[in-house]
Amino acid sequence: MDDGPSRRNHFMRSGFASGRSMGNRDAGESNKRENTSTMGGFGVGKSFGNRGFSNNKFEEGDSSGFWRESNNDCEDNQTRNRGFSKRGGYQDGNHSEASGSSRRGGRGSFRGCRGGFGLGSPNSEYEQDEGTQRTGGLFGSRRPALSGAGNGDTYQSRSGSGSGRGGYKGLNEEVVTGSGKNYWKSEAEGGESGDTQGPKVTYIPPPPPEDEDSIFAHYQTGINFDKYDTILVEVSGHDAPPAILTFEEANLCQTLNNNIAKAGYTKLTPVQKYSIPIILAGRDLMACAQTGSGKTAAFLLPILAHMMRDGITASRFKELQEPECIIVAPTRELINQIYLEARKFSFGTCVRAVVIYGGTQLGHSIRQIVQGCNILCATPGRLMDIIGKEKIGLRQVKYLVLDEADRMLDMGFGPEMKKLISCPGMPSKEQRQTLMFSATFPEEIQRLAGEFLKSNYLFVAVGQVGGACRDVQQTILQVGQYSKREKLVEILQNIGDERTMVFVETKKKADFIATFLCQEKISTTSIHGDREQREREQALGDFRYGKCPVLVATSVAARGLDIENVQHVINFDLPSTIDEYVHRIGRTGRCGNTGRAISFFDPESDNHLAQPLVKVLSDAQQDVPAWLEEIAFSTYVPGFSGSARGNVFASVDTRKNYQGKSTLNTAGFSSSQAPNPVDDESWD
Ligand SMILES: Nc1ncnc2c1ncn2[C@@H]1O[C@H](COP(=O)(O)OP(=O)(O)OP(=O)(O)O)[C@@H](O)[C@H]1O
C-alpha cells in the first residue's frame, strides 16, 4: 500500500499551529494512526529474521556530498563551519548569532525540504561517535574518518578504538574531546568569558509561555495507565514509610493540589506512591522506575511541599541567590523539560524555579538567577560555571536531585558531580537530602552513588531495574548496514504521519539520514550535539508540534524527553549498551500509552547486544526472534557478557544487608525477587 502521497502532502504543508493545543489535532491524528498502523511492510519479530544483505543503492560516500565531521564533540562549540542550505533550510540555523564563521551553502544539504541540513565541517579529518563506545570501552573515541567514496555505509562508529590517550568520551553531551585529550567542558572555557578562543554564545532561549493553559497543557494518560498498579514494587532499606495510594494522602497544600489537578493528574503512578512519602519523610532515595512513569513529579511534588512548609529564603532582593534545591540532568532539553514541570507545579506559589544550560548566553543564565532562585535546574557544565563565578551560593541547598542518575554518576558526569558535592558551602550529605531517579541503574553505578547518599537511603525499584516499558511493542529486525536506509524508508512510508524518532549512532549520520529522508520526501528534522542550541530547540519544537513527524536523533535525545504522541522509535543503529536501548525506546509508550519500537540489528556489529536484548524482550513479554536467540546463545560466555555493560539488569539494591520488602503496590504483599543467573555477571 502506497502511503507516499499522505507523506508528500504533509511535506508540502507549510504551517502548523504551534503551542500545545494538541487536543483536537491529536484526536485526528490518532484516528489516522489507527488506520495506518496496521499497514504491512513490517511486522513483529520472527517474520523478519534472516534478511539478506543487499548492496545499498544509496551510497553514503561522496555521492551525497558527505563532509567529514569535526572531531570536536563539544556541544557548545561554536566554531564549526556548517553547511546550511539557504533555501529551504532552517533560517534560524543560518543566521545564528553565535557564529562569526562563514556559513556556506551546504554541499549536499538538501533543498526544498524543511530542515536542510549541513553536514558538518568540511575540513576535519575525523568523525566522532556521540554514543558510548562499543568494544573499545569508554575510553578514547578518535576514529578514522569515513572510508572513501563509494564505500556506502562505512561508518566506523562502533570501533571505539581510542587515541590511546585514554580520555573518556561517552554519551555525555557536555564533554569536549579535543586533540585526543579529553577534558571537562566549562562554559567559561568555551569562550563565553573570553578565556579561550571561540565566539561568544549569545543565544537567548525564548521565554516559556506565561498563560495558564500552556503551563498546564498535558497529554492524556493511556489505556494502560491502570496497569501500572500491577507492577511489582520493591522498597529496600530500613524503616521505609508506607506508600500512599492517593494524592490526598500526601497531605499537600491547597495550591499544590490545585496544580496537580490542573495538570490532569488524578491518580498516582507507582513510583509516586512510594517516592513521595519517602521524600516527605526526609529520607534519601534512589528510585528506579520504567520510562514514562512519572518520576519527575515523584520528586518535584514532595520537594515543593517541603519548601512551602518550611518557607524559602532566596528572594529577588538578595544579592547572592542561594537555591534550596538543585536539580541536574544530562541534557539541555531534558533539564528544560524538568524546569517546565517545576514551574507548573510551583505555579501560584512563592517558589521560583530557574533553568540554566549550555549553548545559551551565560549572561542570560545569570540574569535569570539574580531575579530569585529557589529551584535551580541545570546541566552540569553550566552549573559549575555559575558556581565558579560565584553567582549562586550553596549553603541553603537542602535538596539535590540527580535525574537520569546513572548517567549523572557514570564516567561522563561523575567527576563533575563529585566536584559539585565538594564545592565550598555545599552541605554535606548528612545535611542535605539527595534524590536519584532513573529507569536504569547499573550495579557499579549504584555503588558509586553511596558517596552522595546517606547510608540509610532507601531504594525503590518499580518493576525490574533497567527493564523496558511493557507498553512498547518491540520488534528486532535483522538488517545489514547496506540495507538499512531502504528498510527505513519502507517503514516510514508505512507509518505515515505518525510521530517517529529515529536513533542513529553519530552526529554526522544523523544529519545524513535526515537529509536522505528529506530527499525521499519524508519531512524530517534532526537533533544532536553538533547543532547549535537554537537549532536543537527549533528541531524539537518542529517535531513536538508536528511540523516534522520524523526526528533523527543521536543519544542526546535518548533520555527523559517526554513528547506527546511519539508512536514509534526506530533504532536505525542499535546503541552500544542495553540501558541506552531501554531509554531510547522509552520515548514512546509513555504514561500508559502504547508505542512501537523497531530496531535494526546488524549481525556484523550488534552481536554483543543479542543476549541482553533477549532478556529485555522476554522480560517485557515480547516476541523474541529465533535468530536473535541463536545469536545470543552462540555468543554467550558464562560470567562474561560481550555487552559494553556486563549485566543485563541490576535487579536489586546492591546493598546486601537490607531488610528487603517487596510489594505489589496495590495489594501490599511481599515477594522477594532473586536475581537470575544473568544478573550475576559483573559489569565490565
Ligand atoms: N500521576 C500522573 N497522572 C497523569 N500523568 C502523569 C502522572 N505522573 C506523570 N504524568 C505524566 O506522564 C508523563 C511522563 O512523566 P515523566 O516524564 O516524569 O516520566 P519519567 O518516568 O521521568 O520518564 P523517563 O524515564 O523517560 O525520564 C509526563 O507527561 C507527565 O506529565
mmCIF file of N, CA, C and O and ligand atoms in Angstrom, residues 20 217-222 225 228 247 260 263-272 276 289-301 334 337-338 341 344-345 403-404 437-440 558-564 582-588 590-593, ligand 1:
data_model
loop_
_atom_site.group_PDB
_atom_site.id
_atom_site.type_symbol
_atom_site.label_atom_id
_atom_site.label_comp_id
_atom_site.label_asym_id
_atom_site.label_seq_id
_atom_site.Cartn_x
_atom_site.Cartn_y
_atom_site.Cartn_z
ATOM 1 N N ARG A 20 0.745 24.227 22.656
ATOM 2 C CA ARG A 20 0.360 22.853 22.971
ATOM 3 C C ARG A 20 -1.134 22.667 22.885
ATOM 4 O O ARG A 20 -1.768 22.114 23.748
ATOM 5 N N ALA A 217 -0.686 22.593 30.017
ATOM 6 C CA ALA A 217 -1.008 21.699 28.903
ATOM 7 C C ALA A 217 -0.434 20.314 29.180
ATOM 8 O O ALA A 217 0.672 20.179 29.697
ATOM 9 N N HIS A 218 -1.183 19.307 28.897
ATOM 10 C CA HIS A 218 -0.694 17.951 29.153
ATOM 11 C C HIS A 218 -1.375 16.990 28.203
ATOM 12 O O HIS A 218 -2.387 17.313 27.596
ATOM 13 N N TYR A 219 -0.800 15.834 28.110
ATOM 14 C CA TYR A 219 -1.466 14.836 27.278
ATOM 15 C C TYR A 219 -2.142 13.790 28.141
ATOM 16 O O TYR A 219 -1.909 13.693 29.350
ATOM 17 N N GLN A 220 -2.981 13.030 27.483
ATOM 18 C CA GLN A 220 -3.805 12.081 28.225
ATOM 19 C C GLN A 220 -2.996 10.850 28.632
ATOM 20 O O GLN A 220 -2.110 10.417 27.898
ATOM 21 N N THR A 221 -3.351 10.339 29.782
ATOM 22 C CA THR A 221 -2.769 9.049 30.128
ATOM 23 C C THR A 221 -3.374 8.001 29.191
ATOM 24 O O THR A 221 -4.475 8.176 28.672
ATOM 25 N N GLY A 222 -2.654 6.920 29.008
ATOM 26 C CA GLY A 222 -3.103 5.933 28.025
ATOM 27 C C GLY A 222 -3.892 4.788 28.636
ATOM 28 O O GLY A 222 -4.085 4.719 29.858
ATOM 29 N N PHE A 225 -2.571 2.895 31.677
ATOM 30 C CA PHE A 225 -2.171 3.618 32.896
ATOM 31 C C PHE A 225 -2.537 2.823 34.152
ATOM 32 O O PHE A 225 -1.741 2.713 35.081
ATOM 33 N N TYR A 228 -0.312 0.034 35.590
ATOM 34 C CA TYR A 228 0.836 0.327 36.452
ATOM 35 C C TYR A 228 0.650 -0.292 37.837
ATOM 36 O O TYR A 228 1.602 -0.661 38.505
ATOM 37 N N PHE A 247 -3.313 11.086 46.069
ATOM 38 C CA PHE A 247 -2.686 12.398 46.274
ATOM 39 C C PHE A 247 -3.118 13.000 47.609
ATOM 40 O O PHE A 247 -2.331 13.654 48.288
ATOM 41 N N ILE A 260 -1.799 20.134 40.772
ATOM 42 C CA ILE A 260 -1.832 18.717 40.378
ATOM 43 C C ILE A 260 -3.110 18.446 39.580
ATOM 44 O O ILE A 260 -3.078 17.782 38.531
ATOM 45 N N ALA A 263 -2.914 19.918 36.188
ATOM 46 C CA ALA A 263 -2.006 19.151 35.323
ATOM 47 C C ALA A 263 -2.671 17.871 34.824
ATOM 48 O O ALA A 263 -2.098 17.136 34.011
ATOM 49 N N GLY A 264 -3.857 17.602 35.323
ATOM 50 C CA GLY A 264 -4.592 16.418 34.855
ATOM 51 C C GLY A 264 -4.215 15.146 35.592
ATOM 52 O O GLY A 264 -4.548 14.044 35.156
ATOM 53 N N TYR A 265 -3.521 15.279 36.709
ATOM 54 C CA TYR A 265 -3.143 14.097 37.478
ATOM 55 C C TYR A 265 -4.275 13.762 38.455
ATOM 56 O O TYR A 265 -4.605 14.574 39.321
ATOM 57 N N THR A 266 -4.825 12.599 38.321
ATOM 58 C CA THR A 266 -5.861 12.201 39.283
ATOM 59 C C THR A 266 -5.402 11.026 40.133
ATOM 60 O O THR A 266 -5.911 10.790 41.220
ATOM 61 N N LYS A 267 -4.465 10.285 39.605
ATOM 62 C CA LYS A 267 -4.050 9.048 40.256
ATOM 63 C C LYS A 267 -2.525 8.977 40.286
ATOM 64 O O LYS A 267 -1.871 9.375 39.308
ATOM 65 N N LEU A 268 -2.003 8.480 41.364
ATOM 66 C CA LEU A 268 -0.548 8.368 41.466
ATOM 67 C C LEU A 268 -0.020 7.200 40.642
ATOM 68 O O LEU A 268 -0.668 6.154 40.555
ATOM 69 N N THR A 269 1.156 7.363 40.087
ATOM 70 C CA THR A 269 1.833 6.213 39.477
ATOM 71 C C THR A 269 2.609 5.501 40.593
ATOM 72 O O THR A 269 2.852 6.095 41.659
ATOM 73 N N PRO A 270 3.006 4.264 40.380
ATOM 74 C CA PRO A 270 3.692 3.536 41.463
ATOM 75 C C PRO A 270 4.918 4.245 42.010
ATOM 76 O O PRO A 270 5.109 4.312 43.230
ATOM 77 N N VAL A 271 5.731 4.808 41.121
ATOM 78 C CA VAL A 271 6.946 5.455 41.639
ATOM 79 C C VAL A 271 6.567 6.654 42.495
ATOM 80 O O VAL A 271 7.254 6.981 43.471
ATOM 81 N N GLN A 272 5.456 7.274 42.189
ATOM 82 C CA GLN A 272 4.985 8.403 43.000
ATOM 83 C C GLN A 272 4.425 7.913 44.336
ATOM 84 O O GLN A 272 4.666 8.514 45.383
ATOM 85 N N ILE A 276 6.997 9.653 47.021
ATOM 86 C CA ILE A 276 6.516 10.880 47.673
ATOM 87 C C ILE A 276 6.585 10.765 49.199
ATOM 88 O O ILE A 276 7.184 11.629 49.860
ATOM 89 N N ALA A 289 12.412 3.391 38.047
ATOM 90 C CA ALA A 289 11.093 3.029 37.520
ATOM 91 C C ALA A 289 11.109 3.190 36.017
ATOM 92 O O ALA A 289 11.867 3.996 35.468
ATOM 93 N N GLN A 290 10.237 2.469 35.382
ATOM 94 C CA GLN A 290 10.262 2.412 33.926
ATOM 95 C C GLN A 290 10.075 3.795 33.300
ATOM 96 O O GLN A 290 9.531 4.706 33.916
ATOM 97 N N THR A 291 10.546 3.903 32.089
ATOM 98 C CA THR A 291 10.456 5.163 31.350
ATOM 99 C C THR A 291 9.000 5.622 31.266
ATOM 100 O O THR A 291 8.084 4.807 31.143
ATOM 101 N N GLY A 292 8.815 6.907 31.370
ATOM 102 C CA GLY A 292 7.494 7.498 31.161
ATOM 103 C C GLY A 292 6.503 7.254 32.273
ATOM 104 O O GLY A 292 5.302 7.416 32.079
ATOM 105 N N SER A 293 6.987 6.885 33.468
ATOM 106 C CA SER A 293 6.050 6.531 34.536
ATOM 107 C C SER A 293 5.966 7.583 35.637
ATOM 108 O O SER A 293 5.534 7.296 36.744
ATOM 109 N N GLY A 294 6.408 8.809 35.334
ATOM 110 C CA GLY A 294 6.126 9.906 36.254
ATOM 111 C C GLY A 294 7.162 10.140 37.336
ATOM 112 O O GLY A 294 6.826 10.615 38.421
ATOM 113 N N LYS A 295 8.425 9.908 37.022
ATOM 114 C CA LYS A 295 9.465 10.110 38.027
ATOM 115 C C LYS A 295 9.642 11.599 38.352
ATOM 116 O O LYS A 295 9.963 11.955 39.476
ATOM 117 N N THR A 296 9.414 12.449 37.354
ATOM 118 C CA THR A 296 9.663 13.881 37.580
ATOM 119 C C THR A 296 8.759 14.421 38.694
ATOM 120 O O THR A 296 9.231 15.075 39.630
ATOM 121 N N ALA A 297 7.474 14.144 38.587
ATOM 122 C CA ALA A 297 6.561 14.620 39.636
ATOM 123 C C ALA A 297 6.859 13.924 40.957
ATOM 124 O O ALA A 297 6.627 14.492 42.031
ATOM 125 N N ALA A 298 7.393 12.709 40.882
ATOM 126 C CA ALA A 298 7.683 11.959 42.107
ATOM 127 C C ALA A 298 8.686 12.695 42.981
ATOM 128 O O ALA A 298 8.650 12.586 44.202
ATOM 129 N N PHE A 299 9.595 13.443 42.377
ATOM 130 C CA PHE A 299 10.500 14.210 43.241
ATOM 131 C C PHE A 299 10.071 15.665 43.387
ATOM 132 O O PHE A 299 10.259 16.280 44.424
ATOM 133 N N LEU A 300 9.464 16.225 42.340
ATOM 134 C CA LEU A 300 9.119 17.650 42.422
ATOM 135 C C LEU A 300 8.056 17.930 43.484
ATOM 136 O O LEU A 300 8.155 18.890 44.247
ATOM 137 N N LEU A 301 7.033 17.097 43.521
ATOM 138 C CA LEU A 301 5.912 17.405 44.422
ATOM 139 C C LEU A 301 6.322 17.413 45.894
ATOM 140 O O LEU A 301 6.036 18.384 46.601
ATOM 141 N N LEU A 334 16.336 18.060 28.316
ATOM 142 C CA LEU A 334 15.709 17.399 29.458
ATOM 143 C C LEU A 334 15.618 18.336 30.652
ATOM 144 O O LEU A 334 14.586 18.415 31.323
ATOM 145 N N GLN A 337 12.865 20.664 30.223
ATOM 146 C CA GLN A 337 11.575 19.995 30.451
ATOM 147 C C GLN A 337 11.284 19.886 31.958
ATOM 148 O O GLN A 337 10.159 20.131 32.405
ATOM 149 N N ILE A 338 12.301 19.523 32.706
ATOM 150 C CA ILE A 338 12.120 19.416 34.161
ATOM 151 C C ILE A 338 11.763 20.787 34.745
ATOM 152 O O ILE A 338 10.894 20.920 35.603
ATOM 153 N N GLU A 341 8.208 21.553 34.241
ATOM 154 C CA GLU A 341 7.397 20.817 35.215
ATOM 155 C C GLU A 341 7.444 21.500 36.585
ATOM 156 O O GLU A 341 6.436 21.629 37.274
ATOM 157 N N LYS A 344 5.374 24.475 36.494
ATOM 158 C CA LYS A 344 3.954 24.125 36.510
ATOM 159 C C LYS A 344 3.484 23.839 37.941
ATOM 160 O O LYS A 344 2.494 24.395 38.401
ATOM 161 N N PHE A 345 4.221 22.984 38.627
ATOM 162 C CA PHE A 345 3.764 22.594 39.964
ATOM 163 C C PHE A 345 3.936 23.707 40.998
ATOM 164 O O PHE A 345 3.289 23.696 42.034
ATOM 165 N N ASP A 403 18.595 13.606 38.189
ATOM 166 C CA ASP A 403 17.699 12.861 37.307
ATOM 167 C C ASP A 403 18.579 12.127 36.308
ATOM 168 O O ASP A 403 19.675 12.584 35.991
ATOM 169 N N GLU A 404 18.095 11.015 35.807
ATOM 170 C CA GLU A 404 18.950 10.136 34.995
ATOM 171 C C GLU A 404 20.243 9.891 35.774
ATOM 172 O O GLU A 404 21.356 10.062 35.275
ATOM 173 N N PHE A 437 17.052 9.460 40.495
ATOM 174 C CA PHE A 437 15.995 8.805 39.728
ATOM 175 C C PHE A 437 16.523 8.363 38.373
ATOM 176 O O PHE A 437 17.294 9.072 37.732
ATOM 177 N N SER A 438 16.089 7.200 37.950
ATOM 178 C CA SER A 438 16.386 6.753 36.578
ATOM 179 C C SER A 438 15.558 5.507 36.267
ATOM 180 O O SER A 438 14.969 4.901 37.168
ATOM 181 N N ALA A 439 15.534 5.166 34.996
ATOM 182 C CA ALA A 439 14.900 3.900 34.608
ATOM 183 C C ALA A 439 15.910 2.767 34.619
ATOM 184 O O ALA A 439 15.549 1.593 34.566
ATOM 185 N N THR A 440 17.173 3.138 34.666
ATOM 186 C CA THR A 440 18.229 2.116 34.678
ATOM 187 C C THR A 440 19.215 2.467 35.791
ATOM 188 O O THR A 440 19.462 3.643 36.046
ATOM 189 N N ALA A 558 17.957 10.463 23.872
ATOM 190 C CA ALA A 558 17.532 9.136 24.316
ATOM 191 C C ALA A 558 16.841 9.152 25.667
ATOM 192 O O ALA A 558 15.979 8.339 25.946
ATOM 193 N N ARG A 559 17.227 10.090 26.512
ATOM 194 C CA ARG A 559 16.755 10.031 27.902
ATOM 195 C C ARG A 559 15.783 11.157 28.238
ATOM 196 O O ARG A 559 16.012 12.317 27.878
ATOM 197 N N GLY A 560 14.760 10.761 28.903
ATOM 198 C CA GLY A 560 13.913 11.731 29.592
ATOM 199 C C GLY A 560 12.895 12.492 28.770
ATOM 200 O O GLY A 560 11.873 12.907 29.296
ATOM 201 N N LEU A 561 13.173 12.702 27.498
ATOM 202 C CA LEU A 561 12.292 13.588 26.731
ATOM 203 C C LEU A 561 10.882 13.018 26.682
ATOM 204 O O LEU A 561 10.672 11.850 26.374
ATOM 205 N N ASP A 562 9.955 13.882 26.974
ATOM 206 C CA ASP A 562 8.560 13.481 27.096
ATOM 207 C C ASP A 562 7.771 14.234 26.032
ATOM 208 O O ASP A 562 7.349 15.368 26.242
ATOM 209 N N ILE A 563 7.621 13.621 24.897
ATOM 210 C CA ILE A 563 6.962 14.272 23.764
ATOM 211 C C ILE A 563 5.687 13.516 23.454
ATOM 212 O O ILE A 563 5.706 12.292 23.272
ATOM 213 N N GLU A 564 4.630 14.283 23.408
ATOM 214 C CA GLU A 564 3.323 13.675 23.193
ATOM 215 C C GLU A 564 3.276 12.939 21.852
ATOM 216 O O GLU A 564 3.828 13.396 20.857
ATOM 217 N N VAL A 582 16.993 0.776 26.341
ATOM 218 C CA VAL A 582 15.790 0.909 27.175
ATOM 219 C C VAL A 582 15.329 2.372 27.226
ATOM 220 O O VAL A 582 14.144 2.669 27.101
ATOM 221 N N HIS A 583 16.280 3.280 27.366
ATOM 222 C CA HIS A 583 15.900 4.695 27.405
ATOM 223 C C HIS A 583 15.364 5.157 26.048
ATOM 224 O O HIS A 583 14.368 5.868 25.974
ATOM 225 N N ARG A 584 16.045 4.756 24.995
ATOM 226 C CA ARG A 584 15.600 5.194 23.662
ATOM 227 C C ARG A 584 14.169 4.751 23.368
ATOM 228 O O ARG A 584 13.347 5.553 22.954
ATOM 229 N N ILE A 585 13.897 3.480 23.577
ATOM 230 C CA ILE A 585 12.551 3.015 23.222
ATOM 231 C C ILE A 585 11.512 3.591 24.179
ATOM 232 O O ILE A 585 10.326 3.631 23.865
ATOM 233 N N GLY A 586 11.997 4.086 25.306
ATOM 234 C CA GLY A 586 11.089 4.718 26.267
ATOM 235 C C GLY A 586 10.610 6.092 25.851
ATOM 236 O O GLY A 586 9.825 6.721 26.561
ATOM 237 N N ARG A 587 11.023 6.568 24.689
ATOM 238 C CA ARG A 587 10.467 7.838 24.204
ATOM 239 C C ARG A 587 9.051 7.624 23.696
ATOM 240 O O ARG A 587 8.314 8.566 23.454
ATOM 241 N N THR A 588 8.684 6.377 23.504
ATOM 242 C CA THR A 588 7.303 6.074 23.143
ATOM 243 C C THR A 588 6.697 5.234 24.263
ATOM 244 O O THR A 588 7.390 4.833 25.197
ATOM 245 N N ARG A 590 4.518 6.108 26.661
ATOM 246 C CA ARG A 590 4.649 6.799 27.939
ATOM 247 C C ARG A 590 3.316 6.989 28.632
ATOM 248 O O ARG A 590 2.291 7.162 28.000
ATOM 249 N N CYS A 591 3.377 6.948 29.927
ATOM 250 C CA CYS A 591 2.219 7.275 30.753
ATOM 251 C C CYS A 591 1.003 6.421 30.389
ATOM 252 O O CYS A 591 -0.117 6.914 30.299
ATOM 253 N N GLY A 592 1.235 5.157 30.163
ATOM 254 C CA GLY A 592 0.142 4.236 29.875
ATOM 255 C C GLY A 592 -0.286 4.200 28.417
ATOM 256 O O GLY A 592 -1.184 3.440 28.049
ATOM 257 N N ASN A 593 0.336 5.032 27.592
ATOM 258 C CA ASN A 593 0.043 4.959 26.157
ATOM 259 C C ASN A 593 0.877 3.842 25.539
ATOM 260 O O ASN A 593 1.888 3.430 26.096
HETATM 261 N N1 LIG B 1 0.094 10.739 38.151
HETATM 262 C C1 LIG B 1 0.089 11.118 36.879
HETATM 263 N N2 LIG B 1 -1.082 11.242 36.211
HETATM 264 C C2 LIG B 1 -1.098 11.638 34.917
HETATM 265 N N3 LIG B 1 0.008 11.916 34.194
HETATM 266 C C3 LIG B 1 1.193 11.803 34.807
HETATM 267 C C4 LIG B 1 1.293 11.409 36.176
HETATM 268 N N4 LIG B 1 2.592 11.397 36.501
HETATM 269 C C5 LIG B 1 3.269 11.777 35.403
HETATM 270 N N5 LIG B 1 2.437 12.019 34.378
HETATM 271 C C6 LIG B 1 2.823 12.414 33.001
HETATM 272 O O1 LIG B 1 3.475 11.286 32.428
HETATM 273 C C7 LIG B 1 4.466 11.728 31.520
HETATM 274 C C8 LIG B 1 5.784 11.038 31.818
HETATM 275 O O2 LIG B 1 6.282 11.507 33.048
HETATM 276 P P1 LIG B 1 7.836 11.734 33.282
HETATM 277 O O3 LIG B 1 8.434 12.492 32.133
HETATM 278 O O4 LIG B 1 8.020 12.273 34.632
HETATM 279 O O5 LIG B 1 8.357 10.227 33.180
HETATM 280 P P2 LIG B 1 9.746 9.608 33.619
HETATM 281 O O6 LIG B 1 9.435 8.439 34.477
HETATM 282 O O7 LIG B 1 10.623 10.665 34.205
HETATM 283 O O8 LIG B 1 10.313 9.099 32.233
HETATM 284 P P3 LIG B 1 11.845 8.908 31.721
HETATM 285 O O9 LIG B 1 12.383 7.687 32.404
HETATM 286 O O10 LIG B 1 11.727 8.722 30.261
HETATM 287 O O11 LIG B 1 12.583 10.148 32.129
HETATM 288 C C9 LIG B 1 4.525 13.237 31.631
HETATM 289 O O12 LIG B 1 3.811 13.804 30.570
HETATM 290 C C10 LIG B 1 3.841 13.517 32.956
HETATM 291 O O13 LIG B 1 3.221 14.782 32.984
#
